[in-house]
Coordinates of C-alpha atoms in Angstrom, one line a residue:
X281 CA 93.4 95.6 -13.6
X282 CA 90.9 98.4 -14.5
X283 CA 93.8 100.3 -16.5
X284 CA 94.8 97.0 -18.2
X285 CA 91.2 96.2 -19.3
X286 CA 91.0 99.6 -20.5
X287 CA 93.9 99.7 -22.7
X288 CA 92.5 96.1 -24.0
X289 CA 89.5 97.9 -25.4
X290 CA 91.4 100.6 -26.5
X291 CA 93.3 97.9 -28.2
X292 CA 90.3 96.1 -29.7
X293 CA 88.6 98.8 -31.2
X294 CA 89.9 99.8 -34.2
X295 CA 89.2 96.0 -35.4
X296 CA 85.5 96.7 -33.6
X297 CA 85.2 100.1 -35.9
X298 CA 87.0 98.7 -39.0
X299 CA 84.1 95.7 -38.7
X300 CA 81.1 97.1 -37.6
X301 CA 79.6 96.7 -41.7
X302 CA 80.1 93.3 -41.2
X303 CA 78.2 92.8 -37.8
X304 CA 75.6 94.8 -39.5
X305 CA 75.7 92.3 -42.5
X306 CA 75.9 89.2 -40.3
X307 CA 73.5 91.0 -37.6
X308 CA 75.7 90.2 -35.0
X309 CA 79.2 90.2 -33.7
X310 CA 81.7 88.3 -35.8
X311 CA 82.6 85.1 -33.8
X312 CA 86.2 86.1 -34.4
X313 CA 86.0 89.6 -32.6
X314 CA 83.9 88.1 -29.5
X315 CA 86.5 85.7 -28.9
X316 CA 88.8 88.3 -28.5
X317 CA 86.6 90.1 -26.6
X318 CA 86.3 87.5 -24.3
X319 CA 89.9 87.0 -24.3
X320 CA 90.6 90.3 -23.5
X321 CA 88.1 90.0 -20.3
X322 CA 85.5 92.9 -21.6
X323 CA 82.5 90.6 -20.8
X324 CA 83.3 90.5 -17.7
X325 CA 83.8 93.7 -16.4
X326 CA 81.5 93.4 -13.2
X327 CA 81.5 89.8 -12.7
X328 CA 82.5 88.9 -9.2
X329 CA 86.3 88.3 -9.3
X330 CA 86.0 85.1 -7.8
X331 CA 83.8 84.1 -10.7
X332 CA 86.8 85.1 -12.7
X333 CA 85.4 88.6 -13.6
X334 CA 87.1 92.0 -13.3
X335 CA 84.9 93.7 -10.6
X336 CA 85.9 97.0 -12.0
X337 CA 85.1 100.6 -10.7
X338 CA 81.8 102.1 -12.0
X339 CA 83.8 105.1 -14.0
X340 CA 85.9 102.6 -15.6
X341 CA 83.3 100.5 -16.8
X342 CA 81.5 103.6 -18.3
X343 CA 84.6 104.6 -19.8
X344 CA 85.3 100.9 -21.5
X345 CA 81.6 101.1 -22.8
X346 CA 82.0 104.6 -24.3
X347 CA 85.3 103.5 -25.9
X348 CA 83.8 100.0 -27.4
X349 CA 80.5 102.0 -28.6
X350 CA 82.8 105.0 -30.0
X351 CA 84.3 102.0 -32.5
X352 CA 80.6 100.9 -33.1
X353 CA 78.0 101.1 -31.2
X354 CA 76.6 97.5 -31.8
X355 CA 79.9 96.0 -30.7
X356 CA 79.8 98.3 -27.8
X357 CA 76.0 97.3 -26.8
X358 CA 76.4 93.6 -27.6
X359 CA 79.8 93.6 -25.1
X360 CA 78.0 95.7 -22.2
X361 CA 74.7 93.2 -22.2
X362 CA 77.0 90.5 -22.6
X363 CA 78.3 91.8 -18.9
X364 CA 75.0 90.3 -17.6
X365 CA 77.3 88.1 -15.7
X366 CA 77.3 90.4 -13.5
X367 CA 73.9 89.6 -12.0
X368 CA 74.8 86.4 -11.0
X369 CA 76.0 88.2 -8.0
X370 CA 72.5 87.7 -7.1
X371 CA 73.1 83.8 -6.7
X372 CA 74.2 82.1 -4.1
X373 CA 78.2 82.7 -4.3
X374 CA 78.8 78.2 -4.4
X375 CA 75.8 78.1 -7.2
X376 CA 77.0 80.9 -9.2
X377 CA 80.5 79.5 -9.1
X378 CA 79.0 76.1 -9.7
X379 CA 77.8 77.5 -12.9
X380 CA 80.4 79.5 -14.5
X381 CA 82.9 76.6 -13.4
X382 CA 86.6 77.2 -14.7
X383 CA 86.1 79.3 -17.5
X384 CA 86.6 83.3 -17.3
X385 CA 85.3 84.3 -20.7
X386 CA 81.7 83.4 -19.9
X387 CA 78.6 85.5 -21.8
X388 CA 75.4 85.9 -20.9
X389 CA 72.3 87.7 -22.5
X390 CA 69.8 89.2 -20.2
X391 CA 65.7 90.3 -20.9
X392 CA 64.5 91.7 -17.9
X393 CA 60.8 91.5 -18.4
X394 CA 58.8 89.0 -17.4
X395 CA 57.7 87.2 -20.6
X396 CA 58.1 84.1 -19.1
X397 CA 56.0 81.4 -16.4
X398 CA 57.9 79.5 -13.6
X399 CA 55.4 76.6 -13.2
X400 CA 56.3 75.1 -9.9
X401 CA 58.0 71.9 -10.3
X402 CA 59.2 69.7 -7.2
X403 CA 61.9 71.5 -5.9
X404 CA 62.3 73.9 -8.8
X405 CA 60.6 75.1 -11.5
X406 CA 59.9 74.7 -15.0
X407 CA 60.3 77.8 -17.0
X408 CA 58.2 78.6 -20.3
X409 CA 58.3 82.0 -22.5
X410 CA 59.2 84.0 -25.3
X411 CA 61.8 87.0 -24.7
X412 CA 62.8 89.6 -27.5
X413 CA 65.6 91.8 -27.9
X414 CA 68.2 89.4 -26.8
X415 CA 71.4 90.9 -27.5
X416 CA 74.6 88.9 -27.9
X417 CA 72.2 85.8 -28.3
X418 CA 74.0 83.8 -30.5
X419 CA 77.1 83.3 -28.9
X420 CA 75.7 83.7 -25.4
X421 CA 76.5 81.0 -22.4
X422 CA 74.0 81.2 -20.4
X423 CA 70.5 83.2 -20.4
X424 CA 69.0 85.5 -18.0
X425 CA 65.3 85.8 -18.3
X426 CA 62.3 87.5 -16.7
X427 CA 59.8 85.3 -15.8
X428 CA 56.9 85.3 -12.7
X429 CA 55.9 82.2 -11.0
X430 CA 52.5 80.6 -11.4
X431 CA 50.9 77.7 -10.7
X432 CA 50.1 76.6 -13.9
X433 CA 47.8 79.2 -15.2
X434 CA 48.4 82.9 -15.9
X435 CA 47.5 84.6 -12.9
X436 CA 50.8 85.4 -10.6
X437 CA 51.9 84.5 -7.2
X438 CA 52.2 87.4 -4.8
X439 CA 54.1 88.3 -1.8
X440 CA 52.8 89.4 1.5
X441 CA 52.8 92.8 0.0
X442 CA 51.4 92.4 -3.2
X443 CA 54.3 92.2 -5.2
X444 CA 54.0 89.3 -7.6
X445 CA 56.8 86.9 -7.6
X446 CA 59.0 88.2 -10.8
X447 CA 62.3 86.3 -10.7
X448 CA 65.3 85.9 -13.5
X449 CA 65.7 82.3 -14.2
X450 CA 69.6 81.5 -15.2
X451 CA 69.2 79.0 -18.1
X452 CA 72.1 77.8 -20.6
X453 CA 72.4 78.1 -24.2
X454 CA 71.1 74.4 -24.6
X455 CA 67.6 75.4 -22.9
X456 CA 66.5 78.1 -24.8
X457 CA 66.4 78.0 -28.9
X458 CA 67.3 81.5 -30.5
X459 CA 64.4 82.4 -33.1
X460 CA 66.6 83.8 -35.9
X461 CA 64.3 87.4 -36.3
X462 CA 66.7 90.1 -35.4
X463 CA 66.1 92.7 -38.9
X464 CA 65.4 96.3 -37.5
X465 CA 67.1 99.5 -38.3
X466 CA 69.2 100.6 -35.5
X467 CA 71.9 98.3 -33.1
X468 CA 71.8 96.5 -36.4
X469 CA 75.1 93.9 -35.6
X470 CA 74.0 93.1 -31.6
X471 CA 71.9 89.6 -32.8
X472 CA 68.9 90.8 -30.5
X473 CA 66.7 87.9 -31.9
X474 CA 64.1 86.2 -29.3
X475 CA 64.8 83.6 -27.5
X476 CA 62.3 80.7 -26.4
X477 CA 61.5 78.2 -23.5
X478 CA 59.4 75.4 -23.2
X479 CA 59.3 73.8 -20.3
X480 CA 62.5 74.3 -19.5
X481 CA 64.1 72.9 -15.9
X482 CA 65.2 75.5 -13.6
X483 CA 66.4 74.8 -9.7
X484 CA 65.2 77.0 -7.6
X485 CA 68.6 78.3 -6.5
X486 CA 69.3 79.2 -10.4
X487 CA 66.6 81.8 -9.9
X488 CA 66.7 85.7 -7.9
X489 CA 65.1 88.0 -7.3
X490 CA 67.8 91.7 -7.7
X491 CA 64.9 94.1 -7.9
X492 CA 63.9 93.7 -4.3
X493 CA 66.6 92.1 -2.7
X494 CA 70.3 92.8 -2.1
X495 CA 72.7 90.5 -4.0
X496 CA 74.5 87.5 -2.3
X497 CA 78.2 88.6 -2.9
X498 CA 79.9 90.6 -0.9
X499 CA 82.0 93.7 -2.0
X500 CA 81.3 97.8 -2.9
X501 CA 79.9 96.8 -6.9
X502 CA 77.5 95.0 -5.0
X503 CA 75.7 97.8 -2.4
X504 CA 74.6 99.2 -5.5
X505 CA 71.0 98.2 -6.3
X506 CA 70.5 95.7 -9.9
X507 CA 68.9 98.4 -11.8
X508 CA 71.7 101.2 -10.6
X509 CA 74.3 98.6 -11.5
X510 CA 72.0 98.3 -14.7
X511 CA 72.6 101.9 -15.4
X512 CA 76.7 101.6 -15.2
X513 CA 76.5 99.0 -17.5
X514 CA 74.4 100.8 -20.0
X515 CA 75.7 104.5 -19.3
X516 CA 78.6 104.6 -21.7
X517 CA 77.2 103.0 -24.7
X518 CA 75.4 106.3 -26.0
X519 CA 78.3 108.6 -24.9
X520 CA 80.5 106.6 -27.3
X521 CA 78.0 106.3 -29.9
X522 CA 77.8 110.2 -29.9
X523 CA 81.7 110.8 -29.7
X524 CA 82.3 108.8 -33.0
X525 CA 79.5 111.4 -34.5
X526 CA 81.1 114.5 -33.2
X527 CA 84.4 113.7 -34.3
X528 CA 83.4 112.6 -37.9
X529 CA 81.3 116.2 -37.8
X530 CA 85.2 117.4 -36.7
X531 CA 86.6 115.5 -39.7
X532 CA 84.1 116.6 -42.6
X533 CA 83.5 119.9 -41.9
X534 CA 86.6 121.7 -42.6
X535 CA 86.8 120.2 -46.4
X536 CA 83.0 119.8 -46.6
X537 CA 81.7 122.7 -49.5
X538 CA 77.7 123.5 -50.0
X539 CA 77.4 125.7 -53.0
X540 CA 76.4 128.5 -53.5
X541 CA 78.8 128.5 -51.0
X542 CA 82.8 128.4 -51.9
X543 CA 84.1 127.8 -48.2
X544 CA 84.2 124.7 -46.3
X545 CA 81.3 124.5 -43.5
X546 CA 83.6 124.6 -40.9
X547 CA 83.9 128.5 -42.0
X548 CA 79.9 128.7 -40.8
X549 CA 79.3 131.1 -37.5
X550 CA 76.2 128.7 -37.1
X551 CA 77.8 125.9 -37.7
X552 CA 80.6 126.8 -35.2
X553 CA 77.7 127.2 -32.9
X554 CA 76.6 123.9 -33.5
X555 CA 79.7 121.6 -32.9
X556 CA 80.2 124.2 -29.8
X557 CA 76.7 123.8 -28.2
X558 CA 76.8 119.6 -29.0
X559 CA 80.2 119.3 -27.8
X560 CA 79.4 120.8 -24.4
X561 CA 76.7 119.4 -24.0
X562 CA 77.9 115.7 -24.2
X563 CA 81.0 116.6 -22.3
X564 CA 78.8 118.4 -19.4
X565 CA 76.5 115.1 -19.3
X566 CA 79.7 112.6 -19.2
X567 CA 81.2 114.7 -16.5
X568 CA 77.7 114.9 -15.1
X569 CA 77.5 110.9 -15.0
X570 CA 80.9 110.9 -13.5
X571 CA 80.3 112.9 -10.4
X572 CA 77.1 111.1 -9.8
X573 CA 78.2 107.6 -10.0
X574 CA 81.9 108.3 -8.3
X575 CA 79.3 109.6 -5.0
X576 CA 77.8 106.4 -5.5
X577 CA 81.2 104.6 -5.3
X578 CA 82.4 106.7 -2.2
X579 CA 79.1 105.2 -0.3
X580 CA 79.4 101.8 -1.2
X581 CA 83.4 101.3 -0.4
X582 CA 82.7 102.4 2.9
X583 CA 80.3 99.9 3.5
X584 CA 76.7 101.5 3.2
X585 CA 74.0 100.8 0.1
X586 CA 73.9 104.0 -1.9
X587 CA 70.3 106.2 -0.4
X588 CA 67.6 107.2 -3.0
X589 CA 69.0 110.9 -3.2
X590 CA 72.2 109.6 -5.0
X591 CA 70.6 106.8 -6.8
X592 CA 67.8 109.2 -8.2
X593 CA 70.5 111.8 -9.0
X594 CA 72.6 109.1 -11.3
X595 CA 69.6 108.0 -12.6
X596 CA 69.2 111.6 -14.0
X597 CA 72.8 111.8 -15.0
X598 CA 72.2 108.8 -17.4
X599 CA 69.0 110.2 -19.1
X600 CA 70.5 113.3 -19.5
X601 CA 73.6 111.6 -21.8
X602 CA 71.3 110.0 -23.5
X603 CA 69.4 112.9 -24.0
X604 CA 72.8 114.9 -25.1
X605 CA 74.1 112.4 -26.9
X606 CA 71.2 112.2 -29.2
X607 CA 71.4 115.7 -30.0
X608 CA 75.1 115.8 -30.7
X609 CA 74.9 112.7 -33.1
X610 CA 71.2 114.5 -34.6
X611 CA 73.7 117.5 -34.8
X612 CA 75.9 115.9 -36.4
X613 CA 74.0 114.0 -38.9
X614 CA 72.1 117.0 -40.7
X615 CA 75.5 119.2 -41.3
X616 CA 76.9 115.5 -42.8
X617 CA 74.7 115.8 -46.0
X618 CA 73.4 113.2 -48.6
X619 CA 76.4 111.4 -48.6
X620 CA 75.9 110.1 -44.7
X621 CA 73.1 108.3 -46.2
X622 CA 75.6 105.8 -47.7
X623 CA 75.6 102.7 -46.0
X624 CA 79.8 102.7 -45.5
X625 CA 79.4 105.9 -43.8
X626 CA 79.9 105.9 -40.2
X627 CA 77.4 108.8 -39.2
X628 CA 74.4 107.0 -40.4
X629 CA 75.3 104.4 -38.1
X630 CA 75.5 106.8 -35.3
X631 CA 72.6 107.8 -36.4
X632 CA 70.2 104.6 -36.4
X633 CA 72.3 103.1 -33.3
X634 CA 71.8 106.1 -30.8
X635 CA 68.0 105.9 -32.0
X636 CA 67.3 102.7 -31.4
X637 CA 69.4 102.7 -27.9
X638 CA 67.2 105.4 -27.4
X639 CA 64.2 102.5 -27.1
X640 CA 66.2 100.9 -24.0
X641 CA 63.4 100.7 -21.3
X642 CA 66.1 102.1 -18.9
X643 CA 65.9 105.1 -21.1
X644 CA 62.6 105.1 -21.4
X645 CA 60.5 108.4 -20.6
X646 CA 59.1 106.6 -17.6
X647 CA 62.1 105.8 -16.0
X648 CA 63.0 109.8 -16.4
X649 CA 60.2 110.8 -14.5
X650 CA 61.1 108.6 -11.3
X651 CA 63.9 111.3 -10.9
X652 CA 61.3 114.4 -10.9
X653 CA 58.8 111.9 -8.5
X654 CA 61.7 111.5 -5.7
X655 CA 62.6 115.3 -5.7
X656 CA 58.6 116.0 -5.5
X657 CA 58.4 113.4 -3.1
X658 CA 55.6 111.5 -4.5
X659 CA 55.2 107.9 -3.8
X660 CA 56.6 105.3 -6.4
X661 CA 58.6 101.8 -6.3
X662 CA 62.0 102.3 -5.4
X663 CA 63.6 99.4 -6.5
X664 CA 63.0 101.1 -9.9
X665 CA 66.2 103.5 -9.0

């Protein structure tokens, strides 16, 4: 299966990268090309196979999401958070299946922070909130939403602990109303609008709680922790981006002149030097994430839940391609000239996509550091890695 869905993307992305001005135009996904991506099974690349998903192998669900975000990145990010369906893992097995029912094409749009109340409500809850950056959210089946229970007011239950009670609430399309607001410069075609709640109903047992305990399936995908599983998902969207930028650098330079100059750039010791140090640098980082997450892999199929050493160590591997793969693509980008700033050419995409993936709170300088805090050994949240 994990060859098969492969070649499907493959298969799909010249359509994704002869698009992508139109997703931009439309500021999301044509409707066509999601349902062929749902078709072809790519939004459900680690959804439980008895939900109907793939259940793929970390790598090759890094691989699928650099080869989608290599077409354009927006298709590539919009498919990957549409792989949210993964996290109903975190259900009950007979409530998530309840849920997706017969269909094996199902979407769903995640926001992890809690924007949102759970007002106690009988037996459930009813859920209330506003949640930006909603990628995927207008064709999106079901969505997956940060929220902390209350009792009616703003302060937040706790836990024996301390920790306040921050669940995801699993709400369908018909719950929430998409607030049509998604105009920004970067990830341009992923229809990240907001998304609203008002009172919404939500059984308990359509809520979890992934960032502090283990998910309900059973199976290697799902030793991992939610926000390591988060990182697989998200890995191969800026390795792809910055692929498509190094090879149009490839393709431009050797025919690309700046007078005074008569000879094409390519013919440039520096800019040899360039394309050589960016290159290396984003294949060192791939191969970096691949040896990281494969240890991962080897701990879970033999039963045990990855330990902080290896999580902490992929959690650097990713930070470190998004770190190279901005530089390649920023690389790429100033040799390019005035004519990337042309809205038909591809490397001003690159360049605005990889930027605003950049933003991604699991990129975020914050999460970087957690790496630096486990080697030092000082004290911080684990469930964060």
């Amino acid at each position: 299966m994990a060859s098969a869905t492969l070649t499907a993307a493959q298969e799909i992305a010249p359509r994704l990268s002869a698009r992508a001005e139109e997703g931009e135009r439309l500021a999301t996904m044509p409707s066509d090309l999601v349902a062929d991506a749902r078709a072809a099974g790519l939004f459900g690349l680690a959804t439980p196979r008895v939900l109907g998903g793939a259940e793929l192998p970390p790598a090759t669900i890094i691989d699928i999401a650099a080869e989608l975000s290599r077409a354009d990145g927006s298709a590539g990010w919009t498919i990957m958070i549409g792989n949210s369906t993964a996290f109903l893992a975190w259900l009950d097995p007979s409530v998530a299946a309840e849920l997706v029912g017969e269909r094996t094409d199902v979407v769903s749009s995640a926001v992890f922070a809690p924007n949102g109340q759970l007002t106690p409500d009988g037996d459930g809850f009813k859920l209330s909130g506003r949640w930006p950056f909603s990628s995927g959210s207008v064709h999106s089946d079901w969505f997956i939403n940060g929220a902390v229970v209350t009792d009616g007011d703003s302060t937040p239950r706790t836990f024996t602990d301390g920790r306040p009670d921050w669940r995801l609430s699993v709400v369908p399309a018909s719950g929430v109303e998409v607030v049509d607001n998604w105009d920004v410069a970067g990830l341009r075609g992923t229809g990240s609008h907001d998304v609203t709640a008002s009172g919404v109903a939500v059984p308990r047992e359509h809520t979890m709680i992934p960032f502090f305990e283990p998910a309900r399936h059973d199976g290697p995908l799902w030793r991992l922790p939610f926000l390591t599983l988060v990182g697989v998902i998200l890995a191969g969207v800026p390795v792809g981006i910055a692929r498509r930028a190094l090879d149009e650098f490839t393709g431009f330079a050797p025919t690309k002149i700046r007078p005074p100059s008569t000879d094409p750039i390519a013919m440039d010791g520096d800019v040899q030097m360039a394309l050589t140090r960016a290159e290396g640098g984003l294949q060192s980082a791939l191969a970096f994430v691949h040896d990281t997450v494969g240890a991962l892999w080897d701990t879970a199929c033999l039963g045990d839940v990855p330990d902080l050493e290896r999580r902490a160590r992929f959690l650097l591997a990713t930070q470190q391609a998004m770190r190279a793969s901005v530089e390649a693509v920023d690389t790429a980008f100033s040799f390019a000239g005035a004519s990337a700033l042309h809205s038909s050419h591809p490397m001003q995409r690159c360049f605005r996509d990889i930027h605003a993936a950049d933003q991604h709170v699991y990129f975020a300088t914050a999460a970087a550091k957690r790496y630096a805090k486990t080697r030092f050994g000082i004290d911080q949240p684990t469930f964060w890695l």
